[in-house]
Amino acid sequence: MKLKYVAIAVLLCQSLFSSAQHNPVKNNLRAPAFPLVTIDPNTSAWSYSDELYGDVVRHWTGKTFPLLGVIKVDGKAYRFLGKEEIELEPIARMGEDDHWKAPYTEKEPSAGWNTLAFDEANWKTGIAPFGTKDKESHAKTDWQEPKIWVRRIINLEKDLAGQSVYIEFTHDDDAILYVNGIEVVNTGNRTGKNNRVKLSDEVVKTLRKGKNIIGGYCHNRVANGFFDFGLFLEREGSNHFDQEAKQESVDVQATQTHYVFDCGPVKVKVSFTAPMFLDNLDLLTRPVNYLSYQVESKDGKKHQIEFYLEASPNWALNSPLQESESSEFKNGSLQYVKTGSKNQQILGNKGDDLRIDWGYFYMAGDQKNTKAMIGDSHDLRKQFLKSNHVIQSSVSGKQLALRQSFSVTSKYSDKILLGYDDLYAIQYFNENLRPYWNRDGQSTIEKQFDLANKEYSKLIKASDQFDAQLMQSAIKAGGKEYAALCALAYRQAIAAHKLVKAPNGDLLLLSKENDSNGSIGTVDITYPSAPLFLYYNPELAKGLMNFIFYYSESNKWTKPFAAHDVGTYPIANGQTYGGDMPVEESGNMLILTYAIAKAEGNAAYAKKHWKVLSTWVDYLVEKGLDPENQLCTDDFAGHFAHNANLSIKAILGIASYGYLAEMMGDQQTADKYFNQAKSMAKKWKTMAQDGDHYKLTFDQSGTWSQKYNMVWDKILKMKIFDEDIRTTEIKYYLTKQNIYGLPLDNRQQYTKTDWISWTATMADDKETFEKFISPVYRFMNETVDRVPMSDWIYTDKPKRSGFKARSVVGGYFIKMLSEKMEKVK
């Protein structure tokens, strides 16, 4: 379905493809992680290393999504993608797979508690995982105190000296782990999920036949706690593909990631493409990506080539220990391999650190040149090296692979398609909804693959053009470093959502609050993400909001302010987050509704939801100027009342309502809320004034914070706050920057990169904007945390404070949106 809209939201084919060059400016950013396959929050695969072959391909959660690529040139195999994963056998499983029982205490024990000889008679006994137990937690033993100590006894059947042993653990927050009294892990003040550490030879020598002990300590500093750990043994077996291709370059563009390799006498170009064009919803949601490659003879001689791509059933499982079924089949012109869980519980799991375990993962190639291989990973790799293949119709828990063979004298190009059919995508107020591409149940995954195959050449060309235009526009707006960040953010922001069609016909673009709490449709995730969708397609910006309006208008949500979320992904049956954010979310909804009206040149969307908007704006009039102690999106260092930046949001939300009333022809109502907003803004200036800057909270002198919410006053030309407030703040912020950016406020050295882009957009010139963006680029280029871009980072060291793979990086596009809005009257 093609969507048409007016004002700044013109069709991409008009604004993007007409003048674009086919070759975009190369992105020199060394990404924290490189996007490979990006379909939705479930099917999301990344390379966490500089070289594509430097690590196992991973899901955004960090769990392995093994994808192994090898090219054989004249009989010599070069591994260019992924790594032959260390296969582990459980000695003592994690609690998520085996609810182990152990003594624990929440009162600090005496010395020696982590040794076998310790007397644990007075300790309680619990079942792992230990954590804050609520309806969204996977904890089996409720842990409410700040600290916990756990003694896990493990009986070994033999000594493990000389073997490779790993400890795996999940912790929220600080954790220290001991094996037979020896410290093996000390995380410091941070959280982590399924981290894995190889034990030293010294420690492994202590793991002897009979009883051994793992002692675990965890300190929950704030919010929900969680603690789990296990022990694993590396499976013996040699690698098959030790020879790596030599990676010459990598280039991340908006819709594609390009690699170039030297493989002896040939050069190989490999591209991962997700043609996510926001003006074509059928294409945007088509659950198929491309891995395409071009082989070029460097010496002009003929070379025999074999291309091998192997995937693991992990792509269709939450845990590798789940049973799966793999098969191969032919349909149309394509040869397929397919895998999925044996126990198909549709929409059976919800939460954050989860992967999909219903539906099916597919790879496909042209029948004429593609052979399917299914079996044990070691057998498959040996067979490929011998140039043979095995085919089995249905094998439980086995690897799946495709092989393509050809000769090349000059150049040869081919591709493999990768996709996922999730069958049903979202449960929306107790009704299961199909993904948008199959919203009426009339399509099939095979039809989608067939379309992707037929349209391949056209879509690669369109992707090249789109990528080039995005880079050109972003460079013009904010410079090369800004453009590099936008290119990396594009697929991450989109793939953290799922698009479905509501029973009433509304578009629902539902975010997953990745690496946070797994909420679905979080309004304070929508707000920072919105600039990307406002820039390219306001209909999708509406899709970020429709479910929140419906929630209130259906009387399922009856409070006089906007909800925080509509559930826990992928179950959208109503808010599950424990606390409300009244001023925050109501202000977000009002401001974004006005932004949509400006983009479209009319207030039709606001008129449709006027009753609930009126309820929310009156709440802001009453509560917004000097907010009480309530949750807001910047509460990382603790909650507080009198938040000056939150007050700005409320005031601009009220002004937005006034402007919407004016667009609807109701000048009396418009004037009422204009005057209210301007009066509050005048009071705000007096209350927040603190010499050469403005306060973090109205009651605390000597404090400061980023007032990023004020960017909408500039972008939407509201003229509510005095302009000298912005210029004063920008000048002050430049004195507070650290090597990796501007802190969020005076309390801590961490920041939010999305808010930095908003703050930078408040500057009146490109040079100043780039002064704020350059440190963020430097962080992404230098961070030691190899994960999909984090938005919550430290400004004084190259480490993230938390979060990864979140959609809020769509907020980087606010500078481009600002430039576009300049042309709108």
PDB file of C-alpha atoms in Angstrom, residues 105-343:
ATOM      1  CA  THR A 105      20.613 -15.393  52.784  1.00  0.00           C
ATOM      2  CA  GLU A 106      19.808 -11.698  52.571  1.00  0.00           C
ATOM      3  CA  LYS A 107      21.879 -10.875  55.678  1.00  0.00           C
ATOM      4  CA  GLU A 108      25.640 -10.505  55.309  1.00  0.00           C
ATOM      5  CA  PRO A 109      27.269 -13.823  56.298  1.00  0.00           C
ATOM      6  CA  SER A 110      30.571 -14.383  58.043  1.00  0.00           C
ATOM      7  CA  ALA A 111      33.838 -15.006  56.232  1.00  0.00           C
ATOM      8  CA  GLY A 112      34.179 -18.291  54.343  1.00  0.00           C
ATOM      9  CA  TRP A 113      30.552 -18.362  53.242  1.00  0.00           C
ATOM     10  CA  ASN A 114      31.744 -19.212  49.717  1.00  0.00           C
ATOM     11  CA  THR A 115      33.655 -22.375  50.722  1.00  0.00           C
ATOM     12  CA  LEU A 116      32.465 -25.951  51.150  1.00  0.00           C
ATOM     13  CA  ALA A 117      33.305 -26.043  54.872  1.00  0.00           C
ATOM     14  CA  PHE A 118      30.908 -23.197  55.765  1.00  0.00           C
ATOM     15  CA  ASP A 119      27.911 -24.048  57.979  1.00  0.00           C
ATOM     16  CA  GLU A 120      24.775 -22.902  56.116  1.00  0.00           C
ATOM     17  CA  ALA A 121      22.304 -24.360  58.640  1.00  0.00           C
ATOM     18  CA  ASN A 122      20.606 -20.999  59.313  1.00  0.00           C
ATOM     19  CA  TRP A 123      20.221 -20.057  55.645  1.00  0.00           C
ATOM     20  CA  LYS A 124      16.942 -20.217  53.742  1.00  0.00           C
ATOM     21  CA  THR A 125      16.486 -22.429  50.688  1.00  0.00           C
ATOM     22  CA  GLY A 126      15.243 -21.064  47.379  1.00  0.00           C
ATOM     23  CA  ILE A 127      14.833 -21.965  43.723  1.00  0.00           C
ATOM     24  CA  ALA A 128      16.700 -20.042  41.017  1.00  0.00           C
ATOM     25  CA  PRO A 129      16.444 -17.563  39.442  1.00  0.00           C
ATOM     26  CA  PHE A 130      16.362 -15.215  42.453  1.00  0.00           C
ATOM     27  CA  GLY A 131      14.783 -11.806  41.867  1.00  0.00           C
ATOM     28  CA  THR A 132      12.080  -9.243  42.430  1.00  0.00           C
ATOM     29  CA  LYS A 133       9.089 -11.443  41.822  1.00  0.00           C
ATOM     30  CA  ASP A 134       6.165  -9.895  39.974  1.00  0.00           C
ATOM     31  CA  LYS A 135       3.946 -10.850  37.065  1.00  0.00           C
ATOM     32  CA  GLU A 136       6.616  -9.872  34.514  1.00  0.00           C
ATOM     33  CA  SER A 137       9.579 -11.493  36.261  1.00  0.00           C
ATOM     34  CA  HIS A 138      11.012 -14.935  35.569  1.00  0.00           C
ATOM     35  CA  ALA A 139      12.300 -15.178  39.146  1.00  0.00           C
ATOM     36  CA  LYS A 140      11.314 -18.246  41.140  1.00  0.00           C
ATOM     37  CA  THR A 141      12.435 -16.999  44.555  1.00  0.00           C
ATOM     38  CA  ASP A 142      11.313 -13.544  45.636  1.00  0.00           C
ATOM     39  CA  TRP A 143      14.297 -11.385  46.589  1.00  0.00           C
ATOM     40  CA  GLN A 144      13.323  -7.981  48.013  1.00  0.00           C
ATOM     41  CA  GLU A 145      16.313  -7.008  50.166  1.00  0.00           C
ATOM     42  CA  PRO A 146      19.205  -5.010  48.633  1.00  0.00           C
ATOM     43  CA  LYS A 147      21.715  -7.899  48.842  1.00  0.00           C
ATOM     44  CA  ILE A 148      21.715 -11.660  48.466  1.00  0.00           C
ATOM     45  CA  TRP A 149      24.300 -14.439  49.000  1.00  0.00           C
ATOM     46  CA  VAL A 150      23.776 -17.858  47.359  1.00  0.00           C
ATOM     47  CA  ARG A 151      25.654 -21.164  47.826  1.00  0.00           C
ATOM     48  CA  ARG A 152      25.277 -23.613  44.936  1.00  0.00           C
ATOM     49  CA  ILE A 153      26.782 -27.077  45.498  1.00  0.00           C
ATOM     50  CA  ILE A 154      27.760 -28.986  42.352  1.00  0.00           C
ATOM     51  CA  ASN A 155      28.603 -32.681  42.271  1.00  0.00           C
ATOM     52  CA  LEU A 156      31.128 -33.630  39.596  1.00  0.00           C
ATOM     53  CA  GLU A 157      31.569 -37.153  38.279  1.00  0.00           C
ATOM     54  CA  LYS A 158      35.234 -36.534  37.408  1.00  0.00           C
ATOM     55  CA  ASP A 159      38.057 -34.011  37.746  1.00  0.00           C
ATOM     56  CA  LEU A 160      37.960 -31.180  35.178  1.00  0.00           C
ATOM     57  CA  ALA A 161      41.632 -30.165  35.248  1.00  0.00           C
ATOM     58  CA  GLY A 162      42.927 -29.332  31.767  1.00  0.00           C
ATOM     59  CA  GLN A 163      39.488 -28.699  30.303  1.00  0.00           C
ATOM     60  CA  SER A 164      37.822 -25.453  29.232  1.00  0.00           C
ATOM     61  CA  VAL A 165      35.136 -24.467  31.723  1.00  0.00           C
ATOM     62  CA  TYR A 166      32.877 -21.401  31.636  1.00  0.00           C
ATOM     63  CA  ILE A 167      30.668 -19.701  34.192  1.00  0.00           C
ATOM     64  CA  GLU A 168      27.535 -18.009  32.836  1.00  0.00           C
ATOM     65  CA  PHE A 169      25.511 -15.499  34.847  1.00  0.00           C
ATOM     66  CA  THR A 170      22.733 -12.920  34.773  1.00  0.00           C
ATOM     67  CA  HIS A 171      22.817 -10.129  37.341  1.00  0.00           C
ATOM     68  CA  ASP A 172      20.895  -6.980  38.301  1.00  0.00           C
ATOM     69  CA  ASP A 173      22.858  -5.166  39.645  1.00  0.00           C
ATOM     70  CA  ASP A 174      26.433  -5.787  41.018  1.00  0.00           C
ATOM     71  CA  ALA A 175      27.627  -9.390  41.164  1.00  0.00           C
ATOM     72  CA  ILE A 176      30.632 -11.262  42.551  1.00  0.00           C
ATOM     73  CA  LEU A 177      31.053 -14.995  41.884  1.00  0.00           C
ATOM     74  CA  TYR A 178      33.418 -17.499  43.464  1.00  0.00           C
ATOM     75  CA  VAL A 179      34.329 -21.054  42.465  1.00  0.00           C
ATOM     76  CA  ASN A 180      35.606 -23.108  45.387  1.00  0.00           C
ATOM     77  CA  GLY A 181      36.337 -19.886  47.255  1.00  0.00           C
ATOM     78  CA  ILE A 182      38.275 -18.208  44.401  1.00  0.00           C
ATOM     79  CA  GLU A 183      36.826 -14.997  42.950  1.00  0.00           C
ATOM     80  CA  VAL A 184      36.144 -15.447  39.218  1.00  0.00           C
ATOM     81  CA  VAL A 185      33.752 -12.555  38.465  1.00  0.00           C
ATOM     82  CA  ASN A 186      33.401  -9.033  39.842  1.00  0.00           C
ATOM     83  CA  THR A 187      31.097  -6.908  37.687  1.00  0.00           C
ATOM     84  CA  GLY A 188      31.272  -3.650  39.604  1.00  0.00           C
ATOM     85  CA  ASN A 189      28.213  -1.385  39.432  1.00  0.00           C
ATOM     86  CA  ARG A 190      26.414  -2.690  36.348  1.00  0.00           C
ATOM     87  CA  THR A 191      23.871  -5.220  35.157  1.00  0.00           C
ATOM     88  CA  GLY A 192      24.241  -8.022  32.620  1.00  0.00           C
ATOM     89  CA  LYS A 193      22.380 -10.894  30.986  1.00  0.00           C
ATOM     90  CA  ASN A 194      23.845 -14.313  30.224  1.00  0.00           C
ATOM     91  CA  ASN A 195      27.425 -13.115  30.493  1.00  0.00           C
ATOM     92  CA  ARG A 196      30.024 -15.824  30.063  1.00  0.00           C
ATOM     93  CA  VAL A 197      33.543 -15.976  31.551  1.00  0.00           C
ATOM     94  CA  LYS A 198      36.146 -18.680  30.926  1.00  0.00           C
ATOM     95  CA  LEU A 199      37.687 -19.940  34.164  1.00  0.00           C
ATOM     96  CA  SER A 200      41.449 -19.817  34.592  1.00  0.00           C
ATOM     97  CA  ASP A 201      43.505 -23.019  34.726  1.00  0.00           C
ATOM     98  CA  GLU A 202      44.116 -22.321  38.418  1.00  0.00           C
ATOM     99  CA  VAL A 203      40.389 -22.360  39.141  1.00  0.00           C
ATOM    100  CA  VAL A 204      39.650 -25.349  36.896  1.00  0.00           C
ATOM    101  CA  LYS A 205      42.236 -27.405  38.804  1.00  0.00           C
ATOM    102  CA  THR A 206      40.069 -27.048  41.913  1.00  0.00           C
ATOM    103  CA  LEU A 207      37.045 -28.579  40.158  1.00  0.00           C
ATOM    104  CA  ARG A 208      37.468 -32.167  41.289  1.00  0.00           C
ATOM    105  CA  LYS A 209      35.289 -35.234  41.482  1.00  0.00           C
ATOM    106  CA  GLY A 210      32.697 -34.856  44.212  1.00  0.00           C
ATOM    107  CA  LYS A 211      31.324 -31.697  45.809  1.00  0.00           C
ATOM    108  CA  ASN A 212      32.298 -28.202  44.573  1.00  0.00           C
ATOM    109  CA  ILE A 213      30.737 -24.829  45.279  1.00  0.00           C
ATOM    110  CA  ILE A 214      29.815 -21.697  43.361  1.00  0.00           C
ATOM    111  CA  GLY A 215      29.259 -18.792  45.732  1.00  0.00           C
ATOM    112  CA  GLY A 216      27.264 -15.872  44.348  1.00  0.00           C
ATOM    113  CA  TYR A 217      26.700 -12.380  45.734  1.00  0.00           C
ATOM    114  CA  CYS A 218      24.450  -9.745  44.156  1.00  0.00           C
ATOM    115  CA  HIS A 219      23.589  -6.177  45.192  1.00  0.00           C
ATOM    116  CA  ASN A 220      20.368  -4.710  43.804  1.00  0.00           C
ATOM    117  CA  ARG A 221      20.946  -0.970  43.985  1.00  0.00           C
ATOM    118  CA  VAL A 222      17.668   0.221  42.461  1.00  0.00           C
ATOM    119  CA  ALA A 223      14.401  -1.122  41.010  1.00  0.00           C
ATOM    120  CA  ASN A 224      14.140  -4.820  40.132  1.00  0.00           C
ATOM    121  CA  GLY A 225      16.793  -7.349  41.164  1.00  0.00           C
ATOM    122  CA  PHE A 226      17.738 -10.613  39.436  1.00  0.00           C
ATOM    123  CA  PHE A 227      20.436 -13.268  39.963  1.00  0.00           C
ATOM    124  CA  ASP A 228      21.195 -16.569  38.241  1.00  0.00           C
ATOM    125  CA  PHE A 229      24.355 -18.521  37.361  1.00  0.00           C
ATOM    126  CA  GLY A 230      25.554 -21.842  35.973  1.00  0.00           C
ATOM    127  CA  LEU A 231      28.660 -23.805  34.917  1.00  0.00           C
ATOM    128  CA  PHE A 232      29.457 -25.205  31.450  1.00  0.00           C
ATOM    129  CA  LEU A 233      32.091 -27.386  29.792  1.00  0.00           C
ATOM    130  CA  GLU A 234      33.425 -26.785  26.285  1.00  0.00           C
ATOM    131  CA  ARG A 235      32.617 -29.608  23.895  1.00  0.00           C
ATOM    132  CA  GLU A 236      35.669 -31.153  22.294  1.00  0.00           C
ATOM    133  CA  GLY A 237      36.015 -30.893  18.505  1.00  0.00           C
ATOM    134  CA  SER A 238      38.224 -29.088  16.031  1.00  0.00           C
ATOM    135  CA  ASN A 239      37.267 -26.108  13.925  1.00  0.00           C
ATOM    136  CA  HIS A 240      36.778 -26.701  10.240  1.00  0.00           C
ATOM    137  CA  PHE A 241      37.197 -23.179   8.860  1.00  0.00           C
ATOM    138  CA  ASP A 242      40.279 -21.697  10.500  1.00  0.00           C
ATOM    139  CA  GLN A 243      41.317 -19.735   7.405  1.00  0.00           C
ATOM    140  CA  GLU A 244      39.698 -16.309   7.495  1.00  0.00           C
ATOM    141  CA  ALA A 245      39.115 -14.087   4.514  1.00  0.00           C
ATOM    142  CA  LYS A 246      40.944 -10.769   4.787  1.00  0.00           C
ATOM    143  CA  GLN A 247      38.402  -8.020   5.394  1.00  0.00           C
ATOM    144  CA  GLU A 248      39.328  -4.883   3.495  1.00  0.00           C
ATOM    145  CA  SER A 249      36.420  -2.597   4.399  1.00  0.00           C
ATOM    146  CA  VAL A 250      32.998  -2.258   5.979  1.00  0.00           C
ATOM    147  CA  ASP A 251      30.441   0.451   5.283  1.00  0.00           C
ATOM    148  CA  VAL A 252      27.146   0.867   7.177  1.00  0.00           C
ATOM    149  CA  GLN A 253      24.441   2.661   5.222  1.00  0.00           C
ATOM    150  CA  ALA A 254      20.815   3.223   6.159  1.00  0.00           C
ATOM    151  CA  THR A 255      19.403   0.097   4.513  1.00  0.00           C
ATOM    152  CA  GLN A 256      22.593  -1.875   3.828  1.00  0.00           C
ATOM    153  CA  THR A 257      25.855  -3.030   5.364  1.00  0.00           C
ATOM    154  CA  HIS A 258      28.633  -3.646   2.829  1.00  0.00           C
ATOM    155  CA  TYR A 259      31.811  -5.700   3.316  1.00  0.00           C
ATOM    156  CA  VAL A 260      34.761  -6.307   0.991  1.00  0.00           C
ATOM    157  CA  PHE A 261      37.084  -9.318   1.411  1.00  0.00           C
ATOM    158  CA  ASP A 262      40.287 -10.600  -0.147  1.00  0.00           C
ATOM    159  CA  CYS A 263      40.040 -14.362  -0.675  1.00  0.00           C
ATOM    160  CA  GLY A 264      43.280 -15.253  -2.380  1.00  0.00           C
ATOM    161  CA  PRO A 265      42.831 -14.891  -6.154  1.00  0.00           C
ATOM    162  CA  VAL A 266      39.346 -13.346  -5.864  1.00  0.00           C
ATOM    163  CA  LYS A 267      37.764 -10.307  -4.259  1.00  0.00           C
ATOM    164  CA  VAL A 268      34.385 -10.805  -2.609  1.00  0.00           C
ATOM    165  CA  LYS A 269      31.834  -8.102  -1.856  1.00  0.00           C
ATOM    166  CA  VAL A 270      29.087  -9.074   0.606  1.00  0.00           C
ATOM    167  CA  SER A 271      26.049  -6.915   1.383  1.00  0.00           C
ATOM    168  CA  PHE A 272      23.210  -7.302   3.876  1.00  0.00           C
ATOM    169  CA  THR A 273      20.147  -5.386   2.664  1.00  0.00           C
ATOM    170  CA  ALA A 274      16.837  -4.565   4.364  1.00  0.00           C
ATOM    171  CA  PRO A 275      14.845  -2.390   1.902  1.00  0.00           C
ATOM    172  CA  MET A 276      12.964  -0.565   4.642  1.00  0.00           C
ATOM    173  CA  PHE A 277      11.341   2.350   2.818  1.00  0.00           C
ATOM    174  CA  LEU A 278       8.916   4.077   5.140  1.00  0.00           C
ATOM    175  CA  ASP A 279       6.475   5.122   2.421  1.00  0.00           C
ATOM    176  CA  ASN A 280       5.689   1.543   1.309  1.00  0.00           C
ATOM    177  CA  LEU A 281       4.219  -0.422   4.184  1.00  0.00           C
ATOM    178  CA  ASP A 282       3.964  -3.749   2.385  1.00  0.00           C
ATOM    179  CA  LEU A 283       7.645  -3.542   1.494  1.00  0.00           C
ATOM    180  CA  LEU A 284       8.605  -2.109   4.890  1.00  0.00           C
ATOM    181  CA  THR A 285       7.077  -5.113   6.640  1.00  0.00           C
ATOM    182  CA  ARG A 286       8.067  -7.798   4.137  1.00  0.00           C
ATOM    183  CA  PRO A 287       9.909 -10.197   6.464  1.00  0.00           C
ATOM    184  CA  VAL A 288      12.741 -10.932   4.038  1.00  0.00           C
ATOM    185  CA  ASN A 289      16.295  -9.534   3.908  1.00  0.00           C
ATOM    186  CA  TYR A 290      19.050 -10.180   1.384  1.00  0.00           C
ATOM    187  CA  LEU A 291      22.579 -11.469   1.728  1.00  0.00           C
ATOM    188  CA  SER A 292      24.035 -10.706  -1.696  1.00  0.00           C
ATOM    189  CA  TYR A 293      27.568 -11.218  -2.912  1.00  0.00           C
ATOM    190  CA  GLN A 294      29.805 -10.515  -5.873  1.00  0.00           C
ATOM    191  CA  VAL A 295      32.941 -12.531  -6.643  1.00  0.00           C
ATOM    192  CA  GLU A 296      35.566 -10.934  -8.883  1.00  0.00           C
ATOM    193  CA  SER A 297      38.640 -12.656 -10.298  1.00  0.00           C
ATOM    194  CA  LYS A 298      41.702 -10.548  -9.542  1.00  0.00           C
ATOM    195  CA  ASP A 299      43.964 -12.259 -12.066  1.00  0.00           C
ATOM    196  CA  GLY A 300      41.505 -12.751 -14.924  1.00  0.00           C
ATOM    197  CA  LYS A 301      41.793 -16.524 -14.621  1.00  0.00           C
ATOM    198  CA  LYS A 302      38.949 -18.975 -14.177  1.00  0.00           C
ATOM    199  CA  HIS A 303      38.269 -20.012 -10.584  1.00  0.00           C
ATOM    200  CA  GLN A 304      35.898 -22.591  -9.143  1.00  0.00           C
ATOM    201  CA  ILE A 305      33.792 -21.104  -6.369  1.00  0.00           C
ATOM    202  CA  GLU A 306      31.526 -22.654  -3.754  1.00  0.00           C
ATOM    203  CA  PHE A 307      29.498 -20.434  -1.424  1.00  0.00           C
ATOM    204  CA  TYR A 308      28.235 -21.851   1.875  1.00  0.00           C
ATOM    205  CA  LEU A 309      25.794 -20.272   4.347  1.00  0.00           C
ATOM    206  CA  GLU A 310      24.841 -22.127   7.520  1.00  0.00           C
ATOM    207  CA  ALA A 311      22.310 -21.090  10.159  1.00  0.00           C
ATOM    208  CA  SER A 312      21.342 -22.475  13.530  1.00  0.00           C
ATOM    209  CA  PRO A 313      17.843 -23.310  14.810  1.00  0.00           C
ATOM    210  CA  ASN A 314      18.602 -20.598  17.418  1.00  0.00           C
ATOM    211  CA  TRP A 315      16.994 -18.159  14.956  1.00  0.00           C
ATOM    212  CA  ALA A 316      13.610 -19.665  15.830  1.00  0.00           C
ATOM    213  CA  LEU A 317      14.196 -20.487  19.510  1.00  0.00           C
ATOM    214  CA  ASN A 318      14.295 -18.570  22.758  1.00  0.00           C
ATOM    215  CA  SER A 319      16.855 -21.000  24.204  1.00  0.00           C
ATOM    216  CA  PRO A 320      19.214 -23.292  22.248  1.00  0.00           C
ATOM    217  CA  LEU A 321      18.080 -26.108  24.542  1.00  0.00           C
ATOM    218  CA  GLN A 322      14.572 -26.070  23.073  1.00  0.00           C
ATOM    219  CA  GLU A 323      13.674 -28.818  20.610  1.00  0.00           C
ATOM    220  CA  SER A 324      13.447 -27.780  16.967  1.00  0.00           C
ATOM    221  CA  GLU A 325      12.633 -29.216  13.571  1.00  0.00           C
ATOM    222  CA  SER A 326      14.449 -28.380  10.338  1.00  0.00           C
ATOM    223  CA  SER A 327      13.541 -29.273   6.773  1.00  0.00           C
ATOM    224  CA  GLU A 328      14.157 -28.399   3.137  1.00  0.00           C
ATOM    225  CA  PHE A 329      11.692 -27.922   0.277  1.00  0.00           C
ATOM    226  CA  LYS A 330      11.262 -26.304  -3.112  1.00  0.00           C
ATOM    227  CA  ASN A 331       8.609 -23.767  -4.047  1.00  0.00           C
ATOM    228  CA  GLY A 332       8.415 -21.812  -7.276  1.00  0.00           C
ATOM    229  CA  SER A 333      11.935 -20.989  -8.397  1.00  0.00           C
ATOM    230  CA  LEU A 334      13.453 -21.154  -4.911  1.00  0.00           C
ATOM    231  CA  GLN A 335      15.144 -23.829  -2.806  1.00  0.00           C
ATOM    232  CA  TYR A 336      14.343 -23.375   0.890  1.00  0.00           C
ATOM    233  CA  VAL A 337      15.609 -24.541   4.246  1.00  0.00           C
ATOM    234  CA  LYS A 338      13.361 -23.977   7.253  1.00  0.00           C
ATOM    235  CA  THR A 339      13.532 -24.335  11.032  1.00  0.00           C
ATOM    236  CA  GLY A 340      11.234 -23.773  13.976  1.00  0.00           C
ATOM    237  CA  SER A 341      10.520 -24.930  17.510  1.00  0.00           C
ATOM    238  CA  LYS A 342       8.817 -28.272  17.992  1.00  0.00           C
ATOM    239  CA  ASN A 343       6.448 -26.782  20.562  1.00  0.00           C
TER     240      ASN A 343
END
